[in-house]
PDB file of C-alpha atoms in Angstrom:
ATOM      1  CA  MET S 180      -2.933  -4.730   2.281  1.00 76.00           C
ATOM      2  CA  THR S 181      -1.125  -5.220  -0.782  1.00 95.00           C
ATOM      3  CA  SER S 182      -2.232  -8.340  -2.836  1.00 98.00           C
ATOM      4  CA  LEU S 183       0.544 -11.168  -3.534  1.00 98.00           C
ATOM      5  CA  PHE S 184       0.412  -9.794  -7.357  1.00 98.00           C
ATOM      6  CA  GLU S 185       1.312  -6.684  -6.240  1.00 98.00           C
ATOM      7  CA  ALA S 186       3.836  -7.879  -3.761  1.00 98.00           C
ATOM      8  CA  CYS S 187       5.148  -9.577  -6.673  1.00 98.00           C
ATOM      9  CA  GLY S 188       5.693  -6.187  -8.638  1.00 98.00           C
ATOM     10  CA  GLY S 189       2.451  -7.052 -10.780  1.00 98.00           C
ATOM     11  CA  PHE S 190       2.514  -9.273 -13.938  1.00 98.00           C
ATOM     12  CA  GLU S 191       6.333  -8.098 -14.642  1.00 98.00           C
ATOM     13  CA  GLY S 192       7.679  -9.975 -11.189  1.00 98.00           C
ATOM     14  CA  VAL S 193       4.603 -12.855 -11.390  1.00 98.00           C
ATOM     15  CA  HIS S 194       5.756 -13.365 -15.166  1.00 98.00           C
ATOM     16  CA  ARG S 195       9.739 -13.499 -14.306  1.00 98.00           C
ATOM     17  CA  LEU S 196       9.118 -16.183 -12.002  1.00 98.00           C
ATOM     18  CA  ALA S 197       6.949 -17.747 -14.701  1.00 98.00           C
ATOM     19  CA  GLN S 198      10.245 -17.956 -16.869  1.00 98.00           C
ATOM     20  CA  ALA S 199      12.352 -18.888 -14.289  1.00 98.00           C
ATOM     21  CA  TRP S 200       9.914 -22.132 -13.155  1.00 97.00           C
ATOM     22  CA  HIS S 201       9.639 -22.829 -17.122  1.00 96.00           C
ATOM     23  CA  HIS S 202      13.012 -22.786 -17.361  1.00 96.00           C
ATOM     24  CA  ARG S 203      13.615 -25.033 -14.406  1.00 97.00           C
ATOM     25  CA  ILE S 204      11.200 -28.026 -15.188  1.00 94.00           C
ATOM     26  CA  THR S 205      12.062 -27.959 -18.812  1.00 93.00           C
ATOM     27  CA  ASN S 206      15.585 -28.883 -18.064  1.00 94.00           C
ATOM     28  CA  ASP S 207      14.903 -30.979 -14.489  1.00 92.00           C
ATOM     29  CA  GLU S 208      15.147 -34.784 -15.849  1.00 92.00           C
ATOM     30  CA  ILE S 209      12.005 -35.483 -13.673  1.00 89.00           C
ATOM     31  CA  VAL S 210       9.777 -32.607 -14.142  1.00 87.00           C
ATOM     32  CA  ASN S 211      10.347 -32.108 -17.990  1.00 86.00           C
ATOM     33  CA  HIS S 212       8.287 -35.517 -18.801  1.00 78.00           C
ATOM     34  CA  ALA S 213       5.320 -33.250 -18.528  1.00 73.00           C
ATOM     35  CA  PHE S 214       6.361 -31.318 -21.422  1.00 74.00           C
ATOM     36  CA  SER S 215       7.892 -34.012 -23.276  1.00 73.00           C
ATOM     37  CA  HIS S 216       4.374 -33.865 -25.482  1.00 75.00           C
ATOM     38  CA  GLY S 217       5.662 -30.171 -25.868  1.00 72.00           C
ATOM     39  CA  TYR S 218       3.688 -27.217 -25.160  1.00 75.00           C
ATOM     40  CA  ARG S 219       2.286 -23.994 -26.156  1.00 72.00           C
ATOM     41  CA  ALA S 220       4.382 -21.411 -27.410  1.00 80.00           C
ATOM     42  CA  ASP S 221       2.483 -18.996 -25.589  1.00 89.00           C
ATOM     43  CA  HIS S 222       2.974 -21.619 -21.935  1.00 90.00           C
ATOM     44  CA  VAL S 223       4.703 -18.668 -20.379  1.00 96.00           C
ATOM     45  CA  VAL S 224       2.502 -16.229 -20.791  1.00 96.00           C
ATOM     46  CA  ARG S 225      -0.525 -18.172 -20.078  1.00 93.00           C
ATOM     47  CA  LEU S 226       1.211 -19.543 -16.995  1.00 95.00           C
ATOM     48  CA  SER S 227       1.958 -15.898 -15.810  1.00 97.00           C
ATOM     49  CA  THR S 228      -1.400 -14.717 -16.659  1.00 96.00           C
ATOM     50  CA  TYR S 229      -3.150 -17.423 -14.726  1.00 90.00           C
ATOM     51  CA  TRP S 230      -0.439 -16.839 -11.391  1.00 96.00           C
ATOM     52  CA  ALA S 231      -1.343 -13.148 -12.051  1.00 98.00           C
ATOM     53  CA  GLU S 232      -5.335 -13.763 -11.642  1.00 97.00           C
ATOM     54  CA  ALA S 233      -4.671 -16.576  -8.064  1.00 96.00           C
ATOM     55  CA  LEU S 234      -2.530 -13.849  -6.809  1.00 98.00           C
ATOM     56  CA  GLY S 235      -5.040 -11.137  -6.994  1.00 98.00           C
ATOM     57  CA  GLY S 236      -4.422  -9.293  -9.457  1.00 98.00           C
ATOM     58  CA  PRO S 237      -6.983  -9.046 -12.526  1.00 97.00           C
ATOM     59  CA  PRO S 238      -9.047 -11.874 -13.722  1.00 96.00           C
ATOM     60  CA  ASP S 239      -7.240 -12.236 -17.441  1.00 96.00           C
ATOM     61  CA  TYR S 240      -6.903 -16.000 -17.357  1.00 90.00           C
ATOM     62  CA  SER S 241     -10.562 -16.339 -16.923  1.00 94.00           C
ATOM     63  CA  ALA S 242     -11.315 -13.941 -19.665  1.00 94.00           C
ATOM     64  CA  ARG S 243      -9.061 -14.577 -22.225  1.00 95.00           C
ATOM     65  CA  TYR S 244      -8.413 -18.211 -21.790  1.00 92.00           C
ATOM     66  CA  GLY S 245     -10.821 -20.293 -19.679  1.00 89.00           C
ATOM     67  CA  ASP S 246     -11.673 -21.053 -16.494  1.00 88.00           C
ATOM     68  CA  GLU S 247     -10.482 -23.549 -13.296  1.00 78.00           C
ATOM     69  CA  THR S 248     -12.314 -26.378 -14.843  1.00 73.00           C
ATOM     70  CA  ALA S 249      -9.922 -26.226 -18.220  1.00 78.00           C
ATOM     71  CA  VAL S 250      -6.255 -25.638 -16.327  1.00 78.00           C
ATOM     72  CA  VAL S 251      -7.470 -28.750 -14.114  1.00 68.00           C
ATOM     73  CA  ARG S 252      -8.377 -31.145 -16.632  1.00 69.00           C
ATOM     74  CA  MET S 253      -4.866 -30.562 -18.188  1.00 71.00           C
ATOM     75  CA  HIS S 254      -3.093 -31.618 -15.181  1.00 59.00           C
ATOM     76  CA  SER S 255      -5.636 -34.128 -14.508  1.00 54.00           C
ATOM     77  CA  GLY S 256      -5.857 -38.042 -16.009  1.00 46.00           C
ATOM     78  CA  ASN S 257      -2.383 -38.839 -15.602  1.00 61.00           C
ATOM     79  CA  GLY S 258      -2.036 -41.124 -12.327  1.00 49.00           C
ATOM     80  CA  GLU S 259      -0.555 -39.919  -9.558  1.00 64.00           C
ATOM     81  CA  HIS S 260       3.215 -38.394  -9.616  1.00 62.00           C
ATOM     82  CA  ASP S 261       4.148 -37.261  -6.135  1.00 80.00           C
ATOM     83  CA  GLU S 262       7.884 -37.221  -6.935  1.00 86.00           C
ATOM     84  CA  MET S 263       7.356 -35.101 -10.091  1.00 83.00           C
ATOM     85  CA  ASP S 264       5.314 -32.931  -8.018  1.00 88.00           C
ATOM     86  CA  ARG S 265       7.661 -33.016  -5.305  1.00 95.00           C
ATOM     87  CA  ARG S 266      10.336 -31.662  -7.826  1.00 95.00           C
ATOM     88  CA  ALA S 267       8.115 -29.022  -9.058  1.00 93.00           C
ATOM     89  CA  ILE S 268       8.109 -27.479  -5.833  1.00 96.00           C
ATOM     90  CA  LEU S 269      11.618 -27.458  -5.424  1.00 97.00           C
ATOM     91  CA  CYS S 270      12.001 -26.246  -9.006  1.00 97.00           C
ATOM     92  CA  PHE S 271       9.624 -23.252  -8.297  1.00 98.00           C
ATOM     93  CA  GLU S 272      10.949 -22.610  -4.844  1.00 98.00           C
ATOM     94  CA  ALA S 273      14.450 -21.885  -6.558  1.00 98.00           C
ATOM     95  CA  ALA S 274      12.544 -19.952  -9.336  1.00 98.00           C
ATOM     96  CA  LEU S 275      11.789 -17.628  -6.408  1.00 98.00           C
ATOM     97  CA  VAL S 276      15.736 -16.557  -5.996  1.00 98.00           C
ATOM     98  CA  ASP S 277      16.095 -16.758  -9.639  1.00 98.00           C
ATOM     99  CA  ALA S 278      12.961 -14.121 -10.154  1.00 98.00           C
ATOM    100  CA  GLY S 279      14.269 -12.024  -7.091  1.00 98.00           C
ATOM    101  CA  LEU S 280      11.322 -12.875  -5.432  1.00 98.00           C
ATOM    102  CA  ASP S 281      13.246 -14.532  -2.688  1.00 98.00           C
ATOM    103  CA  LYS S 282      14.220 -11.100  -0.989  1.00 97.00           C
ATOM    104  CA  GLU S 283      10.703 -10.625   1.211  1.00 97.00           C
ATOM    105  CA  PRO S 284      10.866 -14.088   2.998  1.00 98.00           C
ATOM    106  CA  ARG S 285       6.749 -13.499   3.990  1.00 98.00           C
ATOM    107  CA  LEU S 286       6.286 -13.021   0.499  1.00 98.00           C
ATOM    108  CA  ALA S 287       8.343 -16.046  -0.442  1.00 98.00           C
ATOM    109  CA  ARG S 288       6.784 -18.148   2.181  1.00 98.00           C
ATOM    110  CA  ALA S 289       3.131 -17.008   0.496  1.00 98.00           C
ATOM    111  CA  LEU S 290       4.314 -18.115  -2.745  1.00 98.00           C
ATOM    112  CA  LEU S 291       5.564 -20.964  -2.036  1.00 98.00           C
ATOM    113  CA  ASP S 292       2.207 -22.279   0.238  1.00 98.00           C
ATOM    114  CA  TYR S 293       0.486 -21.095  -3.029  1.00 95.00           C
ATOM    115  CA  PHE S 294       2.486 -23.628  -5.041  1.00 95.00           C
ATOM    116  CA  THR S 295       2.770 -26.076  -2.707  1.00 96.00           C
ATOM    117  CA  TRP S 296      -0.962 -26.109  -2.241  1.00 92.00           C
ATOM    118  CA  ALA S 297      -2.096 -25.633  -6.011  1.00 90.00           C
ATOM    119  CA  THR S 298       0.525 -28.855  -7.047  1.00 87.00           C
ATOM    120  CA  THR S 299      -0.475 -31.330  -3.912  1.00 88.00           C
ATOM    121  CA  THR S 300      -4.390 -30.043  -4.104  1.00 78.00           C
ATOM    122  CA  SER S 301      -5.939 -28.426  -5.920  1.00 74.00           C
ATOM    123  CA  MET S 302      -4.303 -30.049  -9.472  1.00 64.00           C
ATOM    124  CA  ALA S 303      -4.125 -33.254  -7.754  1.00 62.00           C
ATOM    125  CA  ARG S 304      -7.679 -34.230  -7.524  1.00 69.00           C
ATOM    126  CA  TYR S 305      -8.528 -36.072 -10.491  1.00 59.00           C
ATOM    127  CA  HIS S 306      -5.513 -38.537 -11.068  1.00 71.00           C
ATOM    128  CA  HIS S 307      -7.870 -41.304 -13.100  1.00 62.00           C
ATOM    129  CA  SER S 308      -9.696 -38.984 -15.396  1.00 70.00           C
ATOM    130  CA  ALA S 309      -9.662 -35.800 -16.831  1.00 72.00           C
ATOM    131  CA  ASP S 310     -13.451 -36.629 -17.222  1.00 71.00           C
ATOM    132  CA  ASP S 311     -13.732 -36.411 -13.702  1.00 70.00           C
ATOM    133  CA  VAL S 312     -13.540 -32.514 -13.172  1.00 71.00           C
ATOM    134  CA  PRO S 313     -16.399 -30.723 -12.804  1.00 75.00           C
ATOM    135  CA  SER S 314     -17.404 -27.818 -14.732  1.00 86.00           C
ATOM    136  CA  GLY S 315     -17.105 -24.334 -13.679  1.00 87.00           C
ATOM    137  CA  LEU S 316     -14.635 -24.381 -11.241  1.00 87.00           C
ATOM    138  CA  ALA S 317     -13.021 -21.187 -10.727  1.00 86.00           C
ATOM    139  CA  ILE S 318      -9.722 -20.070 -10.271  1.00 90.00           C
ATOM    140  CA  PRO S 319      -8.403 -20.453  -6.464  1.00 93.00           C
ATOM    141  CA  ARG S 320      -7.258 -17.394  -5.089  1.00 96.00           C
ATOM    142  CA  TRP S 321      -4.436 -17.068  -2.722  1.00 97.00           C
ATOM    143  CA  SER S 322      -3.691 -14.485  -0.261  1.00 97.00           C
ATOM    144  CA  TRP S 323      -0.985 -13.510   2.336  1.00 98.00           C
ATOM    145  CA  ASP S 324      -3.155 -15.701   4.417  1.00 96.00           C
ATOM    146  CA  GLY S 325      -3.684 -18.600   2.100  1.00 97.00           C
ATOM    147  CA  LEU S 326      -6.476 -19.635   0.223  1.00 95.00           C
ATOM    148  CA  GLU S 327      -9.623 -17.135   0.408  1.00 94.00           C
ATOM    149  CA  THR S 328     -13.018 -18.803   0.721  1.00 84.00           C
ATOM    150  CA  ARG S 329     -14.899 -15.735  -0.004  1.00 57.00           C
ATOM    151  CA  SER S 330     -16.220 -15.104  -3.492  1.00 50.00           C
ATOM    152  CA  ARG S 331     -14.325 -12.156  -5.328  1.00 44.00           C
TER     153      ARG S 331
END
């Protein structure tokens, strides 16, 4: 069976999704607050590379940029933000359409399930302090059946 990464059309498809989501969140009146301090010029490329790895593509994020610990720390220590998370998920759902990844319902559902899980679980564990995030976390892998529990 093909990976979600392959079903998206490889890096090109994942990159389109990251571009569409980035555009939507930076234009959302609530979610854009997370970017009010600014963001890296290569945010979309890094996000694409991260999502590609998480969806079964090559481990380029881990090789080039860092591990899951660094990503989770970046998203931690900001308190709970349920409304922002909910709106980020809605932006992702709309970005699937923008990127043309909504045509195959099973793919769209798997991608939305991944993003919802990552937003409400993986990235939402450490509200109080980024210092609480343990070292050595690996990027979680997501498949058609959900979170992969075996190591790659």
